[in-house]
Amino acid sequence: MNLGRISLQIGLLFSTEGPYSTVAQALLNGAILACDEVNRDPSLHVQLEPFHVNPRGQLGNYQAGIQSMLDRGIIHVCGCYTSSSRKEVLPIIEKHDALLWYPSHYEGFETSQNVIYTGSSPNQHLTPLIGFLFQEYGRTAYCIGSNYIWAWESNRVFREGITRLGGQIAAERYVPVGEIDLDQYVSEILKLRPDYIFNSLIGSSSYEFLRRLRRACAAVGIDQRQDMPVASCTLSEPELHAIGAEAADGQITSSVYFSSLQTARNAVFVAAYRHAFPNGPVACVDAESSYIAIHLLARAVARAGCQEVARVRAAVPACQFDAPQGPVKIDPETMHACLTPHIAVSRADYEFDVLIQSPGPVQPDPYLVQWSRTLEPPSFPSQLRIVK
């Protein structure tokens, strides 16, 4: 190992403007906090210089953004929130043999030698949610999502899981990213009266949908929190603030991190994050995931003794990071992270109460190979333990 200080510029590709800017700002914040911690850690011998490009939520800007980084000699990029943006930059990353550290939960069904996936795979957020909803709330679901690959694939897996268990999908609808004219879908839900709604909308579309649904249910005397709960694998603490007091509570989320986790390590992270970014967005799974990505990147560079992609990629599986959610490492077969699933429900004070959680990290299964070998998705008692 080279004990001399290794300096490298890293790219941060996050849209801090546009329909999902709240989440993207949290991603950027988590990465910046990690860079600062790495640079102050004398044991790592790594100095990171972050370079941020803001595609402003426009898909066409991502290729230009990644190319501008490559033109500067940057070969390690932490970035992208949506799967469509990841798909947009991946051919360029692969062509130039750079490395994308992708920090977002996603729909799975992808591997690349040029991507390290530190966000959750479908078996770490989606399949536990399927079993939980079916067991706790019933057989009939309504699916609504933003019209791109995240929602398409998530709803496909959700549909397969619910039907395997003997349930049914009342309807499956898609709207453009950023669309807020959603009354027709709310009206359809009130007509169909599903047991629960699976929400794969993102950003402003999701916030407006939740407000309108809560308002419409209240107008006809329905307790939406109990009678037709909404569940997702995306909703986080900053987004509860974006939704507002009208509908922030009672939202079910399956995720690998919540800022309310009662551990000493998480308390340190939340305090450091709050000190660094007093104006928000508040700490959440997105901030934690990019934070993990940068810390693993630094440890892999330190172990490799250089920033060369092949050597860093080979070093990553030997690195482990004590993350706010618990221990995290990268699976050498898939280059996806081993993460700890949780299911929680939101409160009116914009925090989450964790209901159930895994006793430890779960091996990633991005292609749901293990799930496909069983007759049904795992229900929560077999994989998660009840917290409250």
Coordinates of C-alpha atoms in Angstrom, one line a residue:
M1 CA 0.0 0.0 0.0
N2 CA 1.2 3.5 -0.9
L3 CA 1.3 5.5 2.4
G4 CA 1.9 8.8 0.5
R5 CA -1.2 11.1 0.3
I6 CA -3.3 10.3 -2.8
S7 CA -5.1 13.4 -4.2
L8 CA -7.9 13.1 -6.7
Q9 CA -10.7 15.1 -8.1
I10 CA -14.1 13.4 -8.0
G11 CA -17.3 14.2 -9.8
L12 CA -20.6 14.9 -8.2
L13 CA -23.4 14.7 -10.7
F14 CA -26.7 15.8 -9.0
S15 CA -29.6 17.9 -10.2
T16 CA -30.1 20.5 -7.5
E17 CA -32.8 22.1 -9.6
G18 CA -35.9 20.5 -11.2
P19 CA -38.7 18.2 -10.0
Y20 CA -36.5 16.0 -7.7
S21 CA -34.1 18.7 -6.5
T22 CA -34.9 18.1 -2.8
V23 CA -33.6 14.6 -3.0
A24 CA -30.7 15.5 -5.2
Q25 CA -29.6 18.2 -2.8
A26 CA -29.6 15.6 0.0
L27 CA -27.4 13.4 -2.2
L28 CA -25.0 16.2 -2.8
N29 CA -24.9 17.1 0.9
G30 CA -24.1 13.6 1.9
A31 CA -21.2 13.3 -0.6
I32 CA -19.8 16.7 0.5
L33 CA -19.9 15.7 4.2
A34 CA -18.1 12.5 3.4
C35 CA -15.4 14.3 1.4
D36 CA -14.8 16.6 4.3
E37 CA -14.5 13.6 6.7
V38 CA -12.2 11.8 4.4
N39 CA -9.9 14.8 4.0
R40 CA -9.7 15.2 7.8
D41 CA -8.9 11.5 8.4
P42 CA -5.2 11.0 8.8
S43 CA -5.5 7.2 8.6
L44 CA -6.8 7.2 5.0
H45 CA -4.0 9.2 3.2
V46 CA -6.6 10.4 0.7
Q47 CA -7.4 13.9 -0.4
L48 CA -10.7 14.4 -2.3
E49 CA -11.5 17.5 -4.4
P50 CA -15.2 17.4 -5.3
F51 CA -16.4 18.9 -8.6
H52 CA -20.2 19.4 -8.9
V53 CA -22.2 19.5 -12.1
N54 CA -25.9 20.3 -11.9
P55 CA -27.9 18.9 -14.9
R56 CA -31.0 20.8 -13.6
G57 CA -33.2 17.8 -13.8
Q58 CA -33.0 17.7 -17.6
L59 CA -32.1 14.3 -19.0
G60 CA -30.3 15.7 -22.0
N61 CA -27.8 17.5 -19.7
Y62 CA -26.4 14.4 -18.1
Q63 CA -24.3 13.3 -21.0
A64 CA -22.7 16.8 -21.3
G65 CA -22.2 16.8 -17.6
I66 CA -20.4 13.5 -17.4
Q67 CA -18.3 14.4 -20.5
S68 CA -17.2 17.7 -18.9
M69 CA -15.9 15.7 -15.9
L70 CA -14.1 13.2 -18.1
D71 CA -12.5 16.1 -20.0
R72 CA -11.1 17.3 -16.7
G73 CA -9.5 13.9 -16.1
I74 CA -12.1 12.8 -13.5
I75 CA -12.5 9.1 -13.5
H76 CA -14.6 8.6 -10.3
V77 CA -18.1 10.1 -10.4
C78 CA -20.7 9.8 -7.6
G79 CA -24.0 10.8 -9.1
C80 CA -27.5 10.4 -10.7
Y81 CA -30.7 9.9 -8.8
T82 CA -33.1 8.6 -11.5
S83 CA -32.5 5.4 -13.4
S84 CA -33.0 7.2 -16.6
S85 CA -30.1 9.5 -15.8
R86 CA -27.9 6.6 -14.9
K87 CA -28.8 4.8 -18.2
E88 CA -28.0 8.1 -20.0
V89 CA -24.4 8.3 -18.6
L90 CA -23.5 4.6 -18.5
P91 CA -22.4 4.2 -22.1
I92 CA -20.0 7.2 -21.7
I93 CA -18.7 5.9 -18.4
E94 CA -18.1 2.5 -19.9
K95 CA -16.5 3.9 -23.1
H96 CA -13.9 5.8 -21.1
D97 CA -13.5 3.1 -18.4
A98 CA -14.4 5.4 -15.6
L99 CA -16.3 4.4 -12.5
L100 CA -19.8 5.6 -11.5
W101 CA -20.6 5.3 -7.8
Y102 CA -24.4 5.2 -8.0
P103 CA -26.0 6.1 -4.6
S104 CA -29.7 5.7 -5.2
H105 CA -32.1 2.9 -4.4
Y106 CA -33.2 1.4 -7.8
E107 CA -35.2 -1.2 -9.5
G108 CA -32.3 -3.7 -10.1
F109 CA -31.8 -5.9 -13.2
E110 CA -28.5 -4.3 -14.0
T111 CA -24.8 -4.9 -13.5
S112 CA -21.8 -3.1 -15.0
Q113 CA -18.1 -3.4 -14.4
N114 CA -18.1 0.4 -14.3
V115 CA -20.7 1.0 -11.6
I116 CA -20.5 0.5 -7.8
Y117 CA -24.1 0.4 -6.5
T118 CA -24.4 1.8 -2.9
G119 CA -28.2 2.3 -3.0
S120 CA -30.6 -0.5 -2.2
S121 CA -31.5 -3.4 -4.6
P122 CA -35.1 -4.6 -5.0
N123 CA -34.7 -7.4 -2.5
Q124 CA -33.6 -4.9 0.1
H125 CA -36.6 -2.6 -0.2
L126 CA -39.3 -3.8 -2.6
T127 CA -39.8 -7.5 -1.8
P128 CA -40.0 -7.0 2.0
L129 CA -42.6 -4.3 1.4
I130 CA -44.7 -6.7 -0.7
G131 CA -45.0 -9.3 2.0
F132 CA -45.6 -6.6 4.7
L133 CA -48.5 -4.9 2.8
F134 CA -50.2 -8.2 1.9
Q135 CA -50.0 -9.5 5.4
E136 CA -50.9 -6.3 7.2
Y137 CA -53.4 -4.6 4.9
G138 CA -55.0 -7.0 2.3
R139 CA -55.1 -8.4 -1.2
T140 CA -55.8 -5.5 -3.5
A141 CA -53.3 -2.8 -4.6
Y142 CA -53.4 0.3 -6.8
C143 CA -50.1 1.2 -8.5
I144 CA -49.2 4.7 -9.6
G145 CA -45.7 5.8 -10.8
S146 CA -43.7 8.3 -12.8
N147 CA -43.4 7.3 -16.4
Y148 CA -39.8 5.9 -16.6
I149 CA -37.9 2.8 -15.8
W150 CA -37.9 3.0 -12.0
A151 CA -41.7 2.8 -11.8
W152 CA -42.1 0.4 -14.7
E153 CA -39.8 -2.2 -13.2
S154 CA -40.8 -1.6 -9.6
N155 CA -44.5 -2.0 -10.5
R156 CA -43.7 -5.1 -12.5
V157 CA -42.0 -6.8 -9.5
F158 CA -44.7 -5.5 -7.2
R159 CA -47.5 -6.9 -9.5
E160 CA -45.7 -10.3 -9.7
G161 CA -45.3 -10.5 -6.0
I162 CA -48.8 -9.5 -5.0
T163 CA -50.3 -11.9 -7.6
R164 CA -48.1 -14.8 -6.4
L165 CA -49.5 -14.3 -2.9
G166 CA -53.0 -14.5 -4.3
G167 CA -53.7 -10.8 -4.5
Q168 CA -54.6 -8.5 -7.4
I169 CA -53.7 -5.1 -8.9
A170 CA -56.8 -2.9 -9.2
A171 CA -55.1 -0.6 -11.7
E172 CA -51.6 0.5 -12.8
R173 CA -51.1 4.1 -13.9
Y174 CA -48.1 6.2 -15.1
V175 CA -47.7 10.0 -15.3
P176 CA -44.9 12.2 -16.7
V177 CA -42.1 13.1 -14.3
G178 CA -43.1 16.4 -12.6
E179 CA -46.8 16.1 -13.5
I180 CA -49.1 17.5 -10.8
D181 CA -52.5 17.3 -12.5
L182 CA -53.5 14.1 -10.7
D183 CA -57.2 14.5 -9.8
Q184 CA -58.3 11.8 -12.3
Y185 CA -56.1 9.2 -10.5
V186 CA -57.3 10.2 -7.1
S187 CA -60.9 9.9 -8.4
E188 CA -60.2 6.4 -9.7
I189 CA -58.7 5.4 -6.4
L190 CA -61.8 6.5 -4.5
K191 CA -64.0 4.6 -7.0
L192 CA -61.9 1.4 -6.8
R193 CA -61.2 1.5 -3.0
P194 CA -58.0 -0.7 -3.0
D195 CA -56.6 -1.9 0.3
Y196 CA -53.4 0.1 -0.3
I197 CA -51.6 2.1 -2.9
F198 CA -48.1 1.5 -4.1
N199 CA -46.5 4.8 -5.0
S200 CA -43.5 5.0 -7.4
L201 CA -44.0 8.6 -8.3
I202 CA -41.0 10.8 -7.6
G203 CA -40.4 14.4 -6.6
S204 CA -43.2 17.0 -7.0
S205 CA -45.6 14.5 -8.6
S206 CA -45.5 12.3 -5.4
Y207 CA -45.9 15.3 -3.0
E208 CA -48.9 16.6 -4.9
F209 CA -50.5 13.1 -5.2
L210 CA -50.3 12.5 -1.5
R211 CA -51.8 15.9 -0.6
R212 CA -54.7 15.5 -3.1
L213 CA -55.4 11.9 -2.0
R214 CA -55.5 12.9 1.7
R215 CA -57.8 15.9 0.9
A216 CA -60.2 13.9 -1.2
C217 CA -60.4 11.0 1.3
A218 CA -61.2 13.5 4.1
A219 CA -63.9 15.1 2.1
V220 CA -65.8 11.8 1.9
G221 CA -65.1 10.6 5.4
I222 CA -62.3 8.1 4.7
D223 CA -59.4 7.8 7.0
Q224 CA -56.8 7.4 4.3
R225 CA -54.0 6.5 6.7
Q226 CA -55.9 3.4 7.9
D227 CA -58.3 2.6 5.1
M228 CA -56.1 3.1 2.1
P229 CA -52.5 3.6 3.2
V230 CA -49.9 4.7 0.6
A231 CA -46.5 2.8 0.6
S232 CA -43.3 3.5 -1.3
C233 CA -39.6 2.7 -1.5
T234 CA -38.6 6.3 -2.1
L235 CA -40.2 8.7 0.4
S236 CA -37.7 10.2 2.8
E237 CA -37.6 12.8 5.6
P238 CA -36.9 15.9 3.4
E239 CA -39.8 14.9 1.2
L240 CA -42.1 14.9 4.2
H241 CA -41.3 18.6 4.7
A242 CA -42.0 19.1 0.9
I243 CA -45.4 17.4 1.3
G244 CA -46.3 19.6 4.2
A245 CA -48.4 19.1 7.4
E246 CA -51.5 18.2 5.4
A247 CA -50.3 14.8 4.5
A248 CA -46.9 14.2 5.9
D249 CA -48.0 11.6 8.4
G250 CA -49.1 8.0 7.9
Q251 CA -46.9 7.3 4.8
I252 CA -45.3 3.9 4.8
T253 CA -41.8 3.6 3.4
S254 CA -39.4 0.7 2.9
S255 CA -35.8 1.8 3.1
V256 CA -32.4 0.9 4.3
Y257 CA -32.0 4.0 6.5
F258 CA -34.1 6.5 8.5
S259 CA -32.6 9.4 10.5
S260 CA -34.6 8.2 13.6
L261 CA -32.6 5.0 14.0
Q262 CA -31.5 4.8 17.6
T263 CA -27.8 4.0 17.4
A264 CA -24.7 5.9 18.5
R265 CA -23.2 5.9 15.0
N266 CA -26.4 7.4 13.5
A267 CA -26.5 10.1 16.2
V268 CA -23.0 11.2 15.3
F269 CA -23.9 11.2 11.6
V270 CA -27.2 13.2 12.1
A271 CA -25.4 15.8 14.3
A272 CA -22.6 16.2 11.8
Y273 CA -25.0 16.5 8.9
R274 CA -27.2 19.0 10.7
H275 CA -24.1 21.1 11.6
A276 CA -22.8 21.1 8.1
F277 CA -26.2 21.8 6.4
P278 CA -28.3 23.8 8.9
N279 CA -30.6 24.9 6.0
G280 CA -31.3 21.3 4.9
P281 CA -32.5 19.2 3.4
V282 CA -32.5 17.1 6.6
A283 CA -30.6 13.8 6.8
C284 CA -32.2 10.9 4.9
V285 CA -31.4 7.7 3.1
D286 CA -30.2 9.5 0.0
A287 CA -27.7 11.6 2.0
E288 CA -26.6 8.4 3.7
S289 CA -26.1 6.5 0.5
S290 CA -23.9 9.1 -1.2
Y291 CA -22.1 9.4 2.1
I292 CA -21.4 5.7 2.0
A293 CA -20.3 5.9 -1.6
I294 CA -17.6 8.5 -1.0
H295 CA -16.3 6.7 2.1
L296 CA -16.1 3.4 0.3
L297 CA -14.4 5.2 -2.7
A298 CA -11.8 6.7 -0.4
R299 CA -11.1 3.4 1.4
A300 CA -10.8 1.6 -1.9
V301 CA -8.4 4.2 -3.3
A302 CA -6.3 4.0 -0.1
R303 CA -6.2 0.2 -0.3
A304 CA -5.3 0.3 -4.0
G305 CA -2.7 2.9 -3.5
C306 CA -3.9 4.9 -6.6
Q307 CA -7.1 5.9 -8.3
E308 CA -6.8 3.6 -11.3
V309 CA -10.2 2.1 -12.0
A310 CA -9.3 -1.5 -12.3
R311 CA -7.3 -1.5 -9.0
V312 CA -9.9 0.5 -7.1
R313 CA -12.7 -1.8 -8.4
A314 CA -10.7 -4.9 -7.2
A315 CA -10.1 -3.3 -3.8
V316 CA -13.7 -2.3 -3.1
P317 CA -15.0 -5.7 -1.8
A318 CA -12.3 -5.8 0.8
C319 CA -13.5 -2.5 2.3
Q320 CA -16.1 -2.2 5.0
F321 CA -17.7 1.0 6.3
D322 CA -19.4 1.5 9.6
A323 CA -22.4 3.5 8.2
P324 CA -25.2 5.2 10.1
Q325 CA -27.5 2.2 9.2
G326 CA -24.9 -0.3 10.3
P327 CA -22.0 -2.2 8.6
V328 CA -21.9 -1.9 4.8
K329 CA -19.7 -3.7 2.3
I330 CA -19.8 -4.4 -1.4
D331 CA -20.7 -7.8 -2.7
P332 CA -17.9 -8.9 -5.1
E333 CA -20.1 -10.8 -7.5
T334 CA -22.6 -8.0 -8.2
M335 CA -20.8 -4.8 -7.0
H336 CA -24.0 -3.9 -5.1
A337 CA -24.0 -3.0 -1.4
C338 CA -25.0 -5.3 1.5
L339 CA -27.6 -3.1 3.3
T340 CA -30.1 -3.4 6.2
P341 CA -33.8 -3.2 5.3
H342 CA -36.3 -1.3 7.4
I343 CA -40.0 -0.5 7.1
A344 CA -41.4 2.6 8.8
V345 CA -44.3 5.0 8.9
S346 CA -44.1 8.8 8.9
R347 CA -45.2 11.1 11.7
A348 CA -46.7 14.6 11.6
D349 CA -43.3 16.0 12.8
Y350 CA -41.6 14.9 9.6
E351 CA -39.9 11.9 11.2
F352 CA -40.4 8.1 10.8
D353 CA -41.2 5.5 13.4
V354 CA -39.4 2.2 12.4
L355 CA -41.9 -0.7 12.5
I356 CA -39.7 -3.6 11.5
Q357 CA -36.1 -4.1 10.5
S358 CA -33.6 -6.7 9.5
P359 CA -31.4 -8.1 12.2
G360 CA -28.4 -7.3 10.0
P361 CA -27.3 -6.5 6.4
V362 CA -28.9 -8.4 3.6
Q363 CA -27.0 -9.7 0.6
P364 CA -28.0 -7.8 -2.6
D365 CA -30.0 -9.8 -5.2
P366 CA -30.4 -7.2 -8.0
Y367 CA -31.8 -9.8 -10.4
L368 CA -34.1 -11.3 -7.8
V369 CA -32.6 -14.7 -8.5
Q370 CA -33.3 -16.1 -5.0
W371 CA -36.8 -14.6 -5.1
S372 CA -37.6 -16.2 -8.4
R373 CA -36.7 -19.6 -6.9
T374 CA -39.4 -19.4 -4.3
L375 CA -43.2 -19.5 -4.7
E376 CA -43.8 -16.2 -3.0
P377 CA -41.8 -13.1 -1.9
P378 CA -40.6 -13.1 1.7
S379 CA -43.2 -11.9 4.2
F380 CA -41.7 -9.7 6.9
P381 CA -41.4 -12.1 9.8
S382 CA -38.9 -14.3 8.0
Q383 CA -36.6 -11.5 7.1
L384 CA -37.3 -8.6 9.4
R385 CA -38.0 -8.3 13.1
I386 CA -40.7 -6.2 14.7
V387 CA -39.5 -3.0 16.4
K388 CA -42.7 -1.5 17.6

